[in-house]
PDB file of C-alpha atoms in Angstrom:
ATOM      1  CA  UNK H   1     -21.635 -11.104  -5.989  1.00 95.00           C
ATOM      2  CA  UNK H   2     -18.393 -12.600  -7.274  1.00 98.00           C
ATOM      3  CA  UNK H   3     -17.052 -12.642 -10.817  1.00 98.00           C
ATOM      4  CA  UNK H   4     -16.462 -16.283 -11.788  1.00 98.00           C
ATOM      5  CA  UNK H   5     -14.294 -17.137 -14.795  1.00 98.00           C
ATOM      6  CA  UNK H   6     -14.524 -20.726 -16.030  1.00 98.00           C
ATOM      7  CA  UNK H   7     -11.843 -21.834 -18.458  1.00 98.00           C
ATOM      8  CA  UNK H   8     -12.730 -24.945 -20.440  1.00 98.00           C
ATOM      9  CA  UNK H   9      -9.539 -26.653 -21.545  1.00 97.00           C
ATOM     10  CA  UNK H  10     -10.823 -29.495 -23.671  1.00 94.00           C
ATOM     11  CA  UNK H  11     -10.572 -29.810 -27.426  1.00 91.00           C
ATOM     12  CA  UNK H  12     -14.034 -31.428 -27.281  1.00 90.00           C
ATOM     13  CA  UNK H  13     -17.004 -29.106 -27.416  1.00 88.00           C
ATOM     14  CA  UNK H  14     -19.232 -31.191 -25.164  1.00 88.00           C
ATOM     15  CA  UNK H  15     -16.757 -33.345 -23.293  1.00 94.00           C
ATOM     16  CA  UNK H  16     -16.964 -34.560 -19.732  1.00 96.00           C
ATOM     17  CA  UNK H  17     -15.036 -31.681 -18.170  1.00 97.00           C
ATOM     18  CA  UNK H  18     -17.410 -29.296 -19.996  1.00 96.00           C
ATOM     19  CA  UNK H  19     -20.365 -31.062 -18.344  1.00 96.00           C
ATOM     20  CA  UNK H  20     -18.809 -30.436 -14.924  1.00 97.00           C
ATOM     21  CA  UNK H  21     -18.011 -26.834 -15.854  1.00 98.00           C
ATOM     22  CA  UNK H  22     -21.563 -26.167 -16.984  1.00 97.00           C
ATOM     23  CA  UNK H  23     -22.977 -27.561 -13.727  1.00 97.00           C
ATOM     24  CA  UNK H  24     -20.513 -25.502 -11.690  1.00 98.00           C
ATOM     25  CA  UNK H  25     -21.545 -22.426 -13.698  1.00 98.00           C
ATOM     26  CA  UNK H  26     -25.226 -23.152 -13.111  1.00 98.00           C
ATOM     27  CA  UNK H  27     -24.646 -23.460  -9.366  1.00 98.00           C
ATOM     28  CA  UNK H  28     -22.628 -20.237  -9.229  1.00 98.00           C
ATOM     29  CA  UNK H  29     -25.260 -18.366 -11.258  1.00 98.00           C
ATOM     30  CA  UNK H  30     -28.040 -19.713  -9.027  1.00 98.00           C
ATOM     31  CA  UNK H  31     -26.084 -18.340  -6.048  1.00 98.00           C
ATOM     32  CA  UNK H  32     -26.154 -14.891  -7.667  1.00 98.00           C
ATOM     33  CA  UNK H  33     -22.640 -14.712  -9.072  1.00 98.00           C
ATOM     34  CA  UNK H  34     -21.649 -13.318 -12.461  1.00 98.00           C
ATOM     35  CA  UNK H  35     -20.315 -16.245 -14.514  1.00 98.00           C
ATOM     36  CA  UNK H  36     -18.263 -16.132 -17.702  1.00 98.00           C
ATOM     37  CA  UNK H  37     -17.256 -19.329 -19.494  1.00 98.00           C
ATOM     38  CA  UNK H  38     -14.456 -19.413 -22.043  1.00 98.00           C
ATOM     39  CA  UNK H  39     -13.682 -22.391 -24.287  1.00 98.00           C
ATOM     40  CA  UNK H  40      -9.960 -22.279 -24.911  1.00 98.00           C
ATOM     41  CA  UNK H  41     -10.367 -24.408 -28.044  1.00 97.00           C
ATOM     42  CA  UNK H  42     -12.040 -21.383 -29.654  1.00 97.00           C
ATOM     43  CA  UNK H  43      -9.139 -19.049 -28.860  1.00 98.00           C
ATOM     44  CA  UNK H  44      -5.860 -18.356 -30.572  1.00 97.00           C
ATOM     45  CA  UNK H  45      -3.182 -19.026 -27.971  1.00 98.00           C
ATOM     46  CA  UNK H  46       0.426 -19.358 -29.034  1.00 97.00           C
ATOM     47  CA  UNK H  47       3.076 -21.215 -27.071  1.00 97.00           C
ATOM     48  CA  UNK H  48       5.012 -19.239 -24.480  1.00 97.00           C
ATOM     49  CA  UNK H  49       8.266 -18.092 -26.076  1.00 97.00           C
ATOM     50  CA  UNK H  50      10.151 -18.144 -22.781  1.00 95.00           C
ATOM     51  CA  UNK H  51      11.506 -14.662 -23.463  1.00 96.00           C
ATOM     52  CA  UNK H  52      10.279 -13.255 -20.098  1.00 95.00           C
ATOM     53  CA  UNK H  53       9.634  -9.851 -21.690  1.00 95.00           C
ATOM     54  CA  UNK H  54       6.289  -9.845 -19.848  1.00 94.00           C
ATOM     55  CA  UNK H  55       8.158  -9.779 -16.539  1.00 91.00           C
ATOM     56  CA  UNK H  56       9.848  -6.502 -17.479  1.00 90.00           C
ATOM     57  CA  UNK H  57       6.966  -4.648 -19.113  1.00 89.00           C
ATOM     58  CA  UNK H  58       4.056  -4.907 -16.675  1.00 86.00           C
ATOM     59  CA  UNK H  59       2.733  -8.278 -17.752  1.00 88.00           C
ATOM     60  CA  UNK H  60       2.247  -7.629 -21.457  1.00 91.00           C
ATOM     61  CA  UNK H  61       3.208 -10.564 -23.654  1.00 94.00           C
ATOM     62  CA  UNK H  62       5.026  -9.783 -26.903  1.00 95.00           C
ATOM     63  CA  UNK H  63       2.588 -12.035 -28.761  1.00 96.00           C
ATOM     64  CA  UNK H  64      -0.590 -10.522 -30.151  1.00 93.00           C
ATOM     65  CA  UNK H  65      -3.221 -13.211 -29.625  1.00 97.00           C
ATOM     66  CA  UNK H  66      -6.243 -13.965 -27.424  1.00 98.00           C
ATOM     67  CA  UNK H  67      -4.167 -14.372 -24.257  1.00 97.00           C
ATOM     68  CA  UNK H  68      -4.076 -10.617 -23.728  1.00 95.00           C
ATOM     69  CA  UNK H  69      -7.836 -10.505 -23.177  1.00 97.00           C
ATOM     70  CA  UNK H  70      -7.837 -13.789 -21.230  1.00 97.00           C
ATOM     71  CA  UNK H  71      -5.214 -12.478 -18.819  1.00 96.00           C
ATOM     72  CA  UNK H  72      -7.309  -9.340 -18.271  1.00 96.00           C
ATOM     73  CA  UNK H  73     -10.336 -11.521 -17.509  1.00 98.00           C
ATOM     74  CA  UNK H  74      -8.281 -13.455 -14.983  1.00 97.00           C
ATOM     75  CA  UNK H  75      -7.226 -10.223 -13.296  1.00 96.00           C
ATOM     76  CA  UNK H  76     -10.854  -9.077 -13.095  1.00 97.00           C
ATOM     77  CA  UNK H  77     -12.235 -12.382 -11.772  1.00 98.00           C
ATOM     78  CA  UNK H  78     -12.651 -13.288  -8.119  1.00 98.00           C
ATOM     79  CA  UNK H  79     -12.916 -17.006  -8.851  1.00 98.00           C
ATOM     80  CA  UNK H  80     -10.999 -18.868 -11.564  1.00 98.00           C
ATOM     81  CA  UNK H  81     -12.045 -22.393 -12.523  1.00 98.00           C
ATOM     82  CA  UNK H  82      -9.930 -24.712 -14.652  1.00 98.00           C
ATOM     83  CA  UNK H  83     -12.131 -27.362 -16.276  1.00 98.00           C
ATOM     84  CA  UNK H  84      -9.970 -29.881 -18.039  1.00 97.00           C
ATOM     85  CA  UNK H  85      -9.829 -33.467 -19.124  1.00 96.00           C
ATOM     86  CA  UNK H  86      -7.000 -35.476 -17.628  1.00 95.00           C
ATOM     87  CA  UNK H  87      -4.834 -36.931 -20.368  1.00 93.00           C
ATOM     88  CA  UNK H  88      -1.952 -39.193 -19.406  1.00 91.00           C
ATOM     89  CA  UNK H  89      -2.319 -37.963 -15.812  1.00 91.00           C
ATOM     90  CA  UNK H  90      -2.116 -34.236 -16.569  1.00 93.00           C
ATOM     91  CA  UNK H  91      -3.296 -31.290 -18.687  1.00 96.00           C
ATOM     92  CA  UNK H  92      -4.052 -31.586 -22.416  1.00 96.00           C
ATOM     93  CA  UNK H  93      -1.878 -29.366 -24.600  1.00 96.00           C
ATOM     94  CA  UNK H  94      -4.472 -26.617 -25.069  1.00 96.00           C
ATOM     95  CA  UNK H  95      -4.742 -26.077 -21.305  1.00 97.00           C
ATOM     96  CA  UNK H  96      -1.003 -26.353 -20.765  1.00 97.00           C
ATOM     97  CA  UNK H  97      -0.383 -23.714 -23.429  1.00 97.00           C
ATOM     98  CA  UNK H  98      -2.805 -21.398 -21.604  1.00 98.00           C
ATOM     99  CA  UNK H  99      -1.175 -22.129 -18.232  1.00 97.00           C
ATOM    100  CA  UNK H 100       2.299 -21.378 -19.567  1.00 97.00           C
ATOM    101  CA  UNK H 101       1.136 -18.051 -20.939  1.00 97.00           C
ATOM    102  CA  UNK H 102      -0.259 -16.927 -17.549  1.00 96.00           C
ATOM    103  CA  UNK H 103       3.376 -16.326 -16.603  1.00 95.00           C
ATOM    104  CA  UNK H 104       2.670 -12.779 -17.815  1.00 94.00           C
ATOM    105  CA  UNK H 105       0.247 -12.083 -14.941  1.00 93.00           C
ATOM    106  CA  UNK H 106       1.630 -14.385 -12.265  1.00 90.00           C
ATOM    107  CA  UNK H 107       2.774 -11.512 -10.024  1.00 88.00           C
ATOM    108  CA  UNK H 108      -0.453  -9.538 -10.458  1.00 91.00           C
ATOM    109  CA  UNK H 109      -3.031 -12.192  -9.529  1.00 92.00           C
ATOM    110  CA  UNK H 110      -4.284 -11.665  -6.002  1.00 93.00           C
ATOM    111  CA  UNK H 111      -7.423 -12.332  -3.987  1.00 95.00           C
ATOM    112  CA  UNK H 112      -8.420 -15.188  -6.293  1.00 97.00           C
ATOM    113  CA  UNK H 113      -9.976 -18.514  -5.417  1.00 97.00           C
ATOM    114  CA  UNK H 114      -9.037 -21.310  -7.799  1.00 98.00           C
ATOM    115  CA  UNK H 115     -10.891 -24.549  -8.570  1.00 98.00           C
ATOM    116  CA  UNK H 116     -10.042 -27.563 -10.683  1.00 98.00           C
ATOM    117  CA  UNK H 117     -12.736 -29.636 -12.365  1.00 98.00           C
ATOM    118  CA  UNK H 118     -11.453 -32.665 -14.213  1.00 96.00           C
ATOM    119  CA  UNK H 119     -12.623 -35.774 -15.973  1.00 96.00           C
ATOM    120  CA  UNK H 120     -10.723 -38.798 -17.115  1.00 94.00           C
ATOM    121  CA  UNK H 121     -10.600 -42.525 -17.597  1.00 91.00           C
ATOM    122  CA  UNK H 122      -8.815 -43.277 -14.301  1.00 91.00           C
ATOM    123  CA  UNK H 123     -10.827 -45.560 -12.017  1.00 89.00           C
ATOM    124  CA  UNK H 124     -10.491 -43.361  -8.949  1.00 87.00           C
ATOM    125  CA  UNK H 125      -8.976 -40.129  -7.697  1.00 84.00           C
ATOM    126  CA  UNK H 126      -5.606 -41.845  -7.091  1.00 87.00           C
ATOM    127  CA  UNK H 127      -5.247 -41.817 -10.872  1.00 87.00           C
ATOM    128  CA  UNK H 128      -5.736 -38.043 -10.802  1.00 92.00           C
ATOM    129  CA  UNK H 129      -2.967 -37.412  -8.225  1.00 94.00           C
ATOM    130  CA  UNK H 130      -0.438 -36.020 -10.719  1.00 94.00           C
ATOM    131  CA  UNK H 131      -3.074 -33.617 -12.064  1.00 95.00           C
ATOM    132  CA  UNK H 132      -3.957 -32.467  -8.548  1.00 95.00           C
ATOM    133  CA  UNK H 133      -0.296 -31.933  -7.703  1.00 96.00           C
ATOM    134  CA  UNK H 134       0.262 -30.059 -10.969  1.00 96.00           C
ATOM    135  CA  UNK H 135      -2.746 -27.812 -10.313  1.00 97.00           C
ATOM    136  CA  UNK H 136      -1.704 -27.060  -6.717  1.00 96.00           C
ATOM    137  CA  UNK H 137       1.885 -26.362  -7.738  1.00 96.00           C
ATOM    138  CA  UNK H 138       0.629 -24.095 -10.520  1.00 96.00           C
ATOM    139  CA  UNK H 139      -1.649 -21.974  -8.336  1.00 96.00           C
ATOM    140  CA  UNK H 140       1.152 -21.845  -5.769  1.00 94.00           C
ATOM    141  CA  UNK H 141       3.121 -19.770  -8.292  1.00 93.00           C
ATOM    142  CA  UNK H 142       0.681 -16.906  -7.846  1.00 89.00           C
ATOM    143  CA  UNK H 143       2.371 -15.032  -5.054  1.00 79.00           C
ATOM    144  CA  UNK H 144      -0.248 -12.293  -4.717  1.00 76.00           C
ATOM    145  CA  UNK H 145      -1.994 -11.921  -1.398  1.00 87.00           C
ATOM    146  CA  UNK H 146      -5.311 -13.601  -0.702  1.00 92.00           C
ATOM    147  CA  UNK H 147      -5.096 -16.402  -3.261  1.00 95.00           C
ATOM    148  CA  UNK H 148      -6.506 -19.777  -2.302  1.00 95.00           C
ATOM    149  CA  UNK H 149      -7.513 -23.231  -3.431  1.00 96.00           C
ATOM    150  CA  UNK H 150     -11.286 -23.713  -3.547  1.00 96.00           C
ATOM    151  CA  UNK H 151     -10.920 -27.414  -4.292  1.00 96.00           C
ATOM    152  CA  UNK H 152     -10.717 -30.152  -6.887  1.00 97.00           C
ATOM    153  CA  UNK H 153     -13.465 -32.335  -8.283  1.00 97.00           C
ATOM    154  CA  UNK H 154     -13.096 -35.242 -10.697  1.00 95.00           C
ATOM    155  CA  UNK H 155     -15.365 -37.469 -12.727  1.00 95.00           C
ATOM    156  CA  UNK H 156     -13.534 -40.786 -12.924  1.00 93.00           C
ATOM    157  CA  UNK H 157     -14.267 -43.586 -15.402  1.00 90.00           C
ATOM    158  CA  UNK H 158     -15.267 -40.929 -17.921  1.00 93.00           C
ATOM    159  CA  UNK H 159     -13.677 -41.583 -21.278  1.00 89.00           C
ATOM    160  CA  UNK H 160     -16.482 -41.154 -23.799  1.00 91.00           C
ATOM    161  CA  UNK H 161     -18.325 -37.822 -24.084  1.00 91.00           C
ATOM    162  CA  UNK H 162     -21.296 -37.675 -21.743  1.00 91.00           C
ATOM    163  CA  UNK H 163     -20.117 -40.329 -19.291  1.00 91.00           C
ATOM    164  CA  UNK H 164     -19.679 -37.739 -16.513  1.00 94.00           C
ATOM    165  CA  UNK H 165     -23.353 -36.756 -16.725  1.00 92.00           C
ATOM    166  CA  UNK H 166     -25.419 -38.045 -13.839  1.00 91.00           C
ATOM    167  CA  UNK H 167     -22.370 -39.080 -11.797  1.00 91.00           C
ATOM    168  CA  UNK H 168     -21.703 -38.045  -8.218  1.00 94.00           C
ATOM    169  CA  UNK H 169     -19.107 -35.550  -9.510  1.00 94.00           C
ATOM    170  CA  UNK H 170     -21.691 -34.049 -11.874  1.00 96.00           C
ATOM    171  CA  UNK H 171     -24.052 -33.292  -8.977  1.00 97.00           C
ATOM    172  CA  UNK H 172     -21.224 -32.112  -6.733  1.00 98.00           C
ATOM    173  CA  UNK H 173     -20.086 -29.628  -9.408  1.00 98.00           C
ATOM    174  CA  UNK H 174     -23.380 -27.768  -9.087  1.00 98.00           C
ATOM    175  CA  UNK H 175     -23.085 -27.709  -5.288  1.00 98.00           C
ATOM    176  CA  UNK H 176     -19.470 -26.518  -5.465  1.00 98.00           C
ATOM    177  CA  UNK H 177     -20.472 -23.599  -7.690  1.00 98.00           C
ATOM    178  CA  UNK H 178     -23.453 -22.762  -5.512  1.00 98.00           C
ATOM    179  CA  UNK H 179     -21.259 -22.719  -2.380  1.00 98.00           C
ATOM    180  CA  UNK H 180     -19.025 -19.872  -3.600  1.00 97.00           C
ATOM    181  CA  UNK H 181     -19.029 -17.073  -1.020  1.00 91.00           C
TER     182      UNK H 181
END
């Protein structure tokens, strides 16, 4: 059994990336994994201050907000899933703020498998290329041993809430979660 942490990075409660995340979670749970889902929009996460104090004090940020607990959850998880809408070809601000703050644990993350689930208005995955590159560059920062990319999945042509439901990506999200080993 693996510990799966799904981070929903949309300001919408029931947006398209949340639909994919929920299907991924259902698949992972059906495969017997322990799944935790966190909606970042419900958390207090300040901007990274760029002070790098976390690099000198064992990964503890000087800010006292919800990132402390979120970083601990990341360290405990075997699988980390970023579920995010794609806005202007990349992360929305709430997800980017979270990503910047993971600088505190970048050296301590190891033996993690990362996934990206995204949804956006682009017609095809070519329109998601910048997001894919950003995600792969980001997880490449985690220099701990055993880290890997589990894959990316996108619902294209999904602008209005609910449009990702019933799409090929929606059904693949369940299968991707179920395939975790």
